mmCIF file of C-alpha atoms in Angstrom:
data_model
loop_
_atom_site.group_PDB
_atom_site.id
_atom_site.type_symbol
_atom_site.label_atom_id
_atom_site.label_comp_id
_atom_site.label_asym_id
_atom_site.label_seq_id
_atom_site.Cartn_x
_atom_site.Cartn_y
_atom_site.Cartn_z
ATOM 1 C CA ALA F 1 64.240 -101.713 134.181
ATOM 2 C CA TRP F 2 62.712 -100.934 137.575
ATOM 3 C CA GLY F 3 59.765 -103.237 137.182
ATOM 4 C CA ALA F 4 56.549 -102.844 139.141
ATOM 5 C CA LEU F 5 56.688 -100.326 141.982
ATOM 6 C CA PRO F 6 55.345 -101.354 145.392
ATOM 7 C CA ASP F 7 51.897 -100.181 146.470
ATOM 8 C CA ASP F 8 52.871 -98.249 149.620
ATOM 9 C CA PRO F 9 52.442 -94.612 150.703
ATOM 10 C CA LEU F 10 56.026 -93.647 149.820
ATOM 11 C CA THR F 11 56.500 -91.020 147.135
ATOM 12 C CA PHE F 12 58.618 -91.888 144.120
ATOM 13 C CA ALA F 13 61.234 -89.125 143.953
ATOM 14 C CA GLY F 14 63.250 -90.065 140.845
ATOM 15 C CA THR F 15 66.213 -92.151 139.686
ATOM 16 C CA VAL F 16 69.939 -91.665 139.401
ATOM 17 C CA ARG F 17 72.643 -93.694 137.584
ATOM 18 C CA VAL F 18 75.652 -94.737 139.660
ATOM 19 C CA GLY F 19 78.747 -96.772 138.932
ATOM 20 C CA ALA F 20 79.583 -100.098 140.525
ATOM 21 C CA LYS F 21 82.375 -98.546 142.600
ATOM 22 C CA ASP F 22 80.485 -95.415 143.641
ATOM 23 C CA GLN F 23 79.554 -95.023 147.289
ATOM 24 C CA VAL F 24 75.888 -94.292 147.755
ATOM 25 C CA GLU F 25 74.665 -92.640 150.930
ATOM 26 C CA PHE F 26 71.109 -92.089 152.047
ATOM 27 C CA ARG F 27 70.366 -89.414 154.610
ATOM 28 C CA THR F 28 67.560 -90.309 157.013
ATOM 29 C CA GLY F 29 65.851 -88.399 159.800
ATOM 30 C CA PRO F 30 62.794 -86.302 160.469
ATOM 31 C CA SER F 31 61.514 -84.009 157.766
ATOM 32 C CA PRO F 32 62.504 -80.333 158.055
ATOM 33 C CA THR F 33 59.918 -78.279 159.919
ATOM 34 C CA ARG F 34 58.066 -75.871 157.676
ATOM 35 C CA TYR F 35 54.826 -73.966 158.079
ATOM 36 C CA ARG F 36 52.881 -70.985 156.830
ATOM 37 C CA GLY F 37 52.174 -68.130 159.208
ATOM 38 C CA ARG F 38 49.295 -65.680 159.265
ATOM 39 C CA VAL F 39 48.908 -62.869 161.785
ATOM 40 C CA GLY F 40 45.880 -61.070 163.173
ATOM 41 C CA ALA F 41 46.983 -57.923 165.048
ATOM 42 C CA ARG F 42 44.874 -55.682 167.276
ATOM 43 C CA LEU F 43 46.389 -52.379 168.437
ATOM 44 C CA GLN F 44 44.898 -49.928 170.917
ATOM 45 C CA ILE F 45 46.611 -46.536 170.871
ATOM 46 C CA ASP F 46 46.364 -44.743 174.190
ATOM 47 C CA ALA F 47 48.264 -42.041 176.057
ATOM 48 C CA GLY F 48 51.925 -43.029 176.277
ATOM 49 C CA ARG F 49 51.520 -46.584 174.982
ATOM 50 C CA VAL F 50 50.249 -48.903 172.272
ATOM 51 C CA ASP F 51 48.614 -52.076 173.577
ATOM 52 C CA CYS F 52 49.214 -54.992 171.205
ATOM 53 C CA ARG F 53 47.573 -58.378 170.796
ATOM 54 C CA PHE F 54 48.798 -60.762 168.105
ATOM 55 C CA ASP F 55 47.023 -63.951 167.052
ATOM 56 C CA VAL F 56 49.519 -66.087 165.102
ATOM 57 C CA GLU F 57 48.096 -68.981 163.083
ATOM 58 C CA LEU F 58 50.568 -71.614 161.884
ATOM 59 C CA SER F 59 49.171 -73.878 159.160
ATOM 60 C CA GLU F 60 50.376 -76.388 156.556
ATOM 61 C CA ILE F 61 52.826 -77.724 159.119
ATOM 62 C CA THR F 62 55.289 -80.379 157.947
ATOM 63 C CA GLY F 63 57.674 -82.129 160.309
ATOM 64 C CA LEU F 64 57.600 -82.241 164.096
ATOM 65 C CA LEU F 65 56.854 -78.781 165.477
ATOM 66 C CA ASP F 66 58.164 -78.775 169.064
ATOM 67 C CA ALA F 67 59.307 -75.124 169.140
ATOM 68 C CA VAL F 68 58.656 -71.859 167.311
ATOM 69 C CA ASP F 69 60.698 -68.658 167.133
ATOM 70 C CA LEU F 70 58.674 -65.468 166.608
ATOM 71 C CA ASP F 71 60.321 -62.167 165.679
ATOM 72 C CA LEU F 72 58.650 -59.387 167.682
ATOM 73 C CA PRO F 73 59.022 -55.592 167.676
ATOM 74 C CA ARG F 74 62.194 -54.758 169.575
ATOM 75 C CA ASP F 75 60.532 -52.362 172.039
ATOM 76 C CA LEU F 76 57.528 -54.610 172.741
ATOM 77 C CA THR F 77 57.123 -55.567 176.398
ATOM 78 C CA VAL F 78 55.599 -59.061 176.422
ATOM 79 C CA LEU F 79 52.968 -59.577 179.116
ATOM 80 C CA GLU F 80 51.421 -62.915 178.194
ATOM 81 C CA VAL F 81 51.807 -65.788 175.723
ATOM 82 C CA GLU F 82 49.133 -68.458 175.282
ATOM 83 C CA SER F 83 48.970 -71.617 173.150
ATOM 84 C CA VAL F 84 47.478 -75.070 173.558
ATOM 85 C CA GLY F 85 50.165 -77.542 174.620
ATOM 86 C CA MET F 86 52.755 -74.844 175.345
ATOM 87 C CA THR F 87 55.386 -75.789 177.935
ATOM 88 C CA ASP F 88 57.217 -72.497 178.312
ATOM 89 C CA TRP F 89 58.224 -69.317 176.523
ATOM 90 C CA SER F 90 61.240 -67.055 176.802
ATOM 91 C CA ARG F 91 62.675 -64.024 175.065
ATOM 92 C CA PRO F 92 66.443 -63.514 175.147
ATOM 93 C CA ILE F 93 67.767 -59.963 174.955
ATOM 94 C CA GLU F 94 67.691 -58.790 171.324
ATOM 95 C CA GLY F 95 66.350 -62.231 170.359
ATOM 96 C CA PRO F 96 63.084 -63.747 169.129
ATOM 97 C CA LEU F 97 60.248 -65.028 171.280
ATOM 98 C CA GLN F 98 60.882 -68.754 171.803
ATOM 99 C CA VAL F 99 57.784 -70.899 172.323
ATOM 100 C CA ARG F 100 58.150 -74.557 173.287
ATOM 101 C CA PHE F 101 55.512 -77.288 173.326
ATOM 102 C CA ASP F 102 55.246 -80.290 175.642
ATOM 103 C CA ARG F 103 53.891 -82.688 173.016
ATOM 104 C CA ILE F 104 55.375 -83.279 169.587
ATOM 105 C CA ASP F 105 52.222 -83.991 167.639
ATOM 106 C CA LEU F 106 51.794 -84.302 163.925
ATOM 107 C CA LYS F 107 49.437 -81.357 163.856
ATOM 108 C CA SER F 108 48.659 -79.363 160.757
ATOM 109 C CA ARG F 109 47.718 -76.184 162.653
ATOM 110 C CA ARG F 110 48.729 -74.305 165.813
ATOM 111 C CA SER F 111 47.610 -70.971 167.293
ATOM 112 C CA ILE F 112 49.715 -68.657 169.473
ATOM 113 C CA GLN F 113 48.474 -65.493 171.207
ATOM 114 C CA VAL F 114 50.924 -62.777 172.282
ATOM 115 C CA HIS F 115 49.908 -59.787 174.399
ATOM 116 C CA GLY F 116 52.143 -56.806 175.212
ATOM 117 C CA TRP F 117 52.616 -53.062 174.917
ATOM 118 C CA ILE F 118 54.958 -50.537 173.297
ATOM 119 C CA PRO F 119 55.857 -47.225 175.007
ATOM 120 C CA VAL F 120 55.268 -43.978 173.104
ATOM 121 C CA SER F 121 56.787 -40.681 174.193
ATOM 122 C CA GLN F 122 54.208 -38.017 175.024
ATOM 123 C CA PHE F 123 56.559 -35.064 174.676
ATOM 124 C CA ALA F 124 56.707 -33.069 171.457
ATOM 125 C CA ALA F 125 60.052 -32.789 169.701
ATOM 126 C CA GLY F 126 59.488 -29.097 168.895
ATOM 127 C CA ALA F 127 56.915 -26.389 168.525
ATOM 128 C CA GLY F 128 53.504 -27.148 167.044
ATOM 129 C CA PRO F 129 51.111 -30.046 167.558
ATOM 130 C CA ARG F 130 52.527 -33.395 168.574
ATOM 131 C CA ARG F 131 52.792 -36.038 165.882
ATOM 132 C CA HIS F 132 53.594 -39.672 166.637
ATOM 133 C CA ARG F 133 54.951 -42.292 164.260
ATOM 134 C CA ILE F 134 55.988 -45.878 164.880
ATOM 135 C CA ARG F 135 56.950 -48.787 162.692
ATOM 136 C CA LEU F 136 54.092 -51.234 162.213
ATOM 137 C CA PRO F 137 54.124 -53.661 165.169
ATOM 138 C CA TRP F 138 54.095 -57.116 163.614
ATOM 139 C CA VAL F 139 55.069 -60.731 164.285
ATOM 140 C CA ASP F 140 57.100 -62.857 161.870
ATOM 141 C CA ALA F 141 57.469 -66.613 162.220
ATOM 142 C CA SER F 142 61.172 -67.146 161.529
ATOM 143 C CA LYS F 143 60.900 -70.441 159.619
ATOM 144 C CA GLY F 144 57.479 -69.804 158.140
ATOM 145 C CA ARG F 145 56.533 -68.784 154.623
ATOM 146 C CA GLY F 146 54.791 -65.450 154.598
ATOM 147 C CA SER F 147 53.344 -63.477 157.482
ATOM 148 C CA SER F 148 50.541 -61.467 155.923
ATOM 149 C CA GLY F 149 47.342 -60.900 157.841
ATOM 150 C CA THR F 150 44.879 -58.367 159.179
ATOM 151 C CA LEU F 151 45.267 -55.312 161.386
ATOM 152 C CA GLU F 152 42.677 -53.675 163.644
ATOM 153 C CA VAL F 153 43.492 -50.315 165.240
ATOM 154 C CA LEU F 154 41.572 -48.595 168.032
ATOM 155 C CA SER F 155 42.452 -44.942 168.592
ATOM 156 C CA ARG F 156 40.871 -41.682 169.694
ATOM 157 C CA GLY F 157 41.229 -39.878 166.387
ATOM 158 C CA GLY F 158 42.319 -42.300 163.678
ATOM 159 C CA VAL F 159 45.722 -43.307 162.323
ATOM 160 C CA GLU F 160 47.332 -42.791 158.932
ATOM 161 C CA PRO F 161 49.294 -45.788 157.596
ATOM 162 C CA ALA F 162 52.144 -45.056 155.203
ATOM 163 C CA ASP F 163 54.557 -47.327 153.332
ATOM 164 C CA ASP F 164 57.061 -47.135 150.501
ATOM 165 C CA SER F 165 54.698 -47.895 147.622
ATOM 166 C CA GLY F 166 51.225 -47.683 149.129
ATOM 167 C CA ALA F 167 50.557 -51.356 148.340
ATOM 168 C CA ALA F 168 51.689 -53.092 151.527
ATOM 169 C CA ILE F 169 48.712 -52.036 153.663
ATOM 170 C CA VAL F 170 45.144 -51.672 152.398
ATOM 171 C CA ALA F 171 42.117 -50.384 154.320
ATOM 172 C CA THR F 172 39.308 -52.950 154.294
ATOM 173 C CA GLY F 173 36.553 -50.627 155.479
ATOM 174 C CA PRO F 174 35.789 -47.076 156.601
ATOM 175 C CA ALA F 175 36.693 -45.878 160.065
ATOM 176 C CA GLU F 176 33.971 -46.483 162.640
ATOM 177 C CA PRO F 177 33.953 -43.593 165.118
ATOM 178 C CA GLY F 178 32.350 -43.510 168.501
ATOM 179 C CA ALA F 179 29.762 -46.265 168.126
ATOM 180 C CA ALA F 180 28.854 -48.435 171.116
ATOM 181 C CA PRO F 181 30.486 -50.465 172.561
ATOM 182 C CA LEU F 182 33.598 -48.594 171.392
ATOM 183 C CA GLY F 183 32.680 -45.387 173.215
ATOM 184 C CA PRO F 184 35.165 -42.631 172.281
ATOM 185 C CA TRP F 185 37.334 -45.023 170.272
ATOM 186 C CA THR F 186 37.622 -45.126 166.488
ATOM 187 C CA ARG F 187 38.139 -48.532 164.867
ATOM 188 C CA GLN F 188 40.041 -49.002 161.597
ATOM 189 C CA THR F 189 40.734 -52.285 159.811
ATOM 190 C CA PHE F 190 43.463 -53.028 157.260
ATOM 191 C CA ARG F 191 44.813 -55.914 155.199
ATOM 192 C CA ILE F 192 48.572 -56.386 155.454
ATOM 193 C CA ASP F 193 49.940 -57.964 152.283
ATOM 194 C CA ASP F 194 53.655 -57.302 152.721
ATOM 195 C CA PRO F 195 54.668 -56.376 156.295
ATOM 196 C CA GLY F 196 58.340 -56.595 155.337
ATOM 197 C CA ARG F 197 58.156 -53.156 153.737
ATOM 198 C CA ALA F 198 58.718 -49.983 155.742
ATOM 199 C CA VAL F 199 55.153 -49.523 156.958
ATOM 200 C CA GLU F 200 54.526 -46.796 159.536
ATOM 201 C CA LEU F 201 51.525 -45.760 161.612
ATOM 202 C CA ARG F 202 51.145 -42.018 162.169
ATOM 203 C CA TRP F 203 48.671 -40.178 164.340
ATOM 204 C CA THR F 204 48.092 -36.921 166.192
ATOM 205 C CA PRO F 205 47.182 -37.632 169.819
ATOM 206 C CA GLN F 206 44.164 -35.989 171.343
ATOM 207 C CA PRO F 207 44.827 -33.183 173.849
ATOM 208 C CA PRO F 208 44.936 -34.191 177.509
ATOM 209 C CA ARG F 209 41.702 -34.231 179.475
ATOM 210 C CA ALA F 210 41.393 -32.769 182.978
ATOM 211 C CA ASN F 211 38.749 -33.193 185.670
ATOM 212 C CA VAL F 212 38.851 -30.441 188.282
ATOM 213 C CA THR F 213 37.292 -30.382 191.751
ATOM 214 C CA VAL F 214 37.271 -27.217 193.900
ATOM 215 C CA ALA F 215 36.953 -27.089 197.693
ATOM 216 C CA SER F 216 36.329 -23.501 198.772
ATOM 217 C CA GLN F 217 36.274 -21.978 202.263
ATOM 218 C CA LEU F 218 35.345 -18.377 203.086
ATOM 219 C CA THR F 219 36.022 -16.912 206.554
ATOM 220 C CA VAL F 220 34.332 -13.539 207.279
ATOM 221 C CA HIS F 221 35.959 -11.210 209.834
ATOM 222 C CA PRO F 222 34.537 -7.896 211.134
ATOM 223 C CA ASP F 223 36.610 -5.842 208.681
ATOM 224 C CA SER F 224 37.872 -8.428 206.172
ATOM 225 C CA ALA F 225 37.375 -11.869 204.679
ATOM 226 C CA ASP F 226 39.725 -14.771 203.949
ATOM 227 C CA TRP F 227 39.089 -17.092 201.015
ATOM 228 C CA VAL F 228 40.922 -20.403 200.585
ATOM 229 C CA ALA F 229 40.321 -22.623 197.564
ATOM 230 C CA VAL F 230 41.895 -26.037 197.012
ATOM 231 C CA LEU F 231 41.897 -27.300 193.413
ATOM 232 C CA ARG F 232 42.502 -30.950 192.521
ATOM 233 C CA PHE F 233 43.337 -31.831 188.898
ATOM 234 C CA GLU F 234 42.995 -35.347 187.489
ATOM 235 C CA VAL F 235 44.775 -35.373 184.125
ATOM 236 C CA ALA F 236 44.523 -38.173 181.550
ATOM 237 C CA GLY F 237 45.654 -38.522 177.974
ATOM 238 C CA GLY F 238 49.038 -36.828 178.185
ATOM 239 C CA PRO F 239 51.005 -34.136 180.050
ATOM 240 C CA LEU F 240 49.278 -30.919 181.112
ATOM 241 C CA GLU F 241 52.005 -28.322 180.686
ATOM 242 C CA VAL F 242 50.080 -25.117 181.566
ATOM 243 C CA ILE F 243 47.219 -24.398 183.968
ATOM 244 C CA HIS F 244 45.219 -21.167 183.568
ATOM 245 C CA LEU F 245 43.274 -19.875 186.560
ATOM 246 C CA LYS F 246 40.656 -17.116 186.552
ATOM 247 C CA LEU F 247 40.342 -15.273 189.883
ATOM 248 C CA PRO F 248 37.906 -12.550 190.933
ATOM 249 C CA THR F 249 39.480 -9.163 190.280
ATOM 250 C CA THR F 250 39.153 -7.991 193.892
ATOM 251 C CA TRP F 251 41.024 -11.057 195.115
ATOM 252 C CA SER F 252 43.696 -11.465 192.396
ATOM 253 C CA THR F 253 46.014 -8.630 193.544
ATOM 254 C CA ALA F 254 46.676 -10.128 196.986
ATOM 255 C CA ALA F 255 46.144 -13.804 196.101
ATOM 256 C CA GLN F 256 48.839 -16.382 196.816
ATOM 257 C CA ILE F 257 49.177 -19.683 194.973
ATOM 258 C CA GLN F 258 50.863 -22.670 196.566
#
């Protein structure tokens, strides 16, 4: 019989029967580090790039959390990492983002913010309108349990999420186009229940925008006139492959373009 158990904070884990000649070993040391991760992602889709901001919340922490490995999208360029008590961060080639903390506290919650961008090609693969598609940019805490969360997307025309079964990503509200302070941006919000599935974001980029300024000079001679026009194009939102110019008919036959 075990008799009365002591009144201390230890947890009674069970009993086992051993022989008199059996060797009994007890393994001691710190508890394994475990935590639950939740991600809040904000994506802004612009010409040639997708700006990403991830807010990673680690909760239900057990053990001493002095470092965290975060799996990031492979083509994400990391610009900034922030967290209270963080000593340093690094990202080996083809490896996870490694975040280290200067104090090993028995905290039950930590927050990490990651900011970066992903390049997107602006050239169409063939004839017809351009169509972009990328795998959902997401962060996964390597030793955590679960990495579901929320996704906010800002774009200039809306995105179409697609996954294997249609159950991994769920819209949480209608798209909000063009309202201040968003300006020309459209905001969409989603709930990500299972980011491990093959979730893609697809969108058709808006055509490029061009601002044109014209400096014109006309020189009148006794029997003729010379006209020189300098055009300056400021193009945003993608490549401008063709420029169409309309010239006065009387000038077009002898006009020269440089």
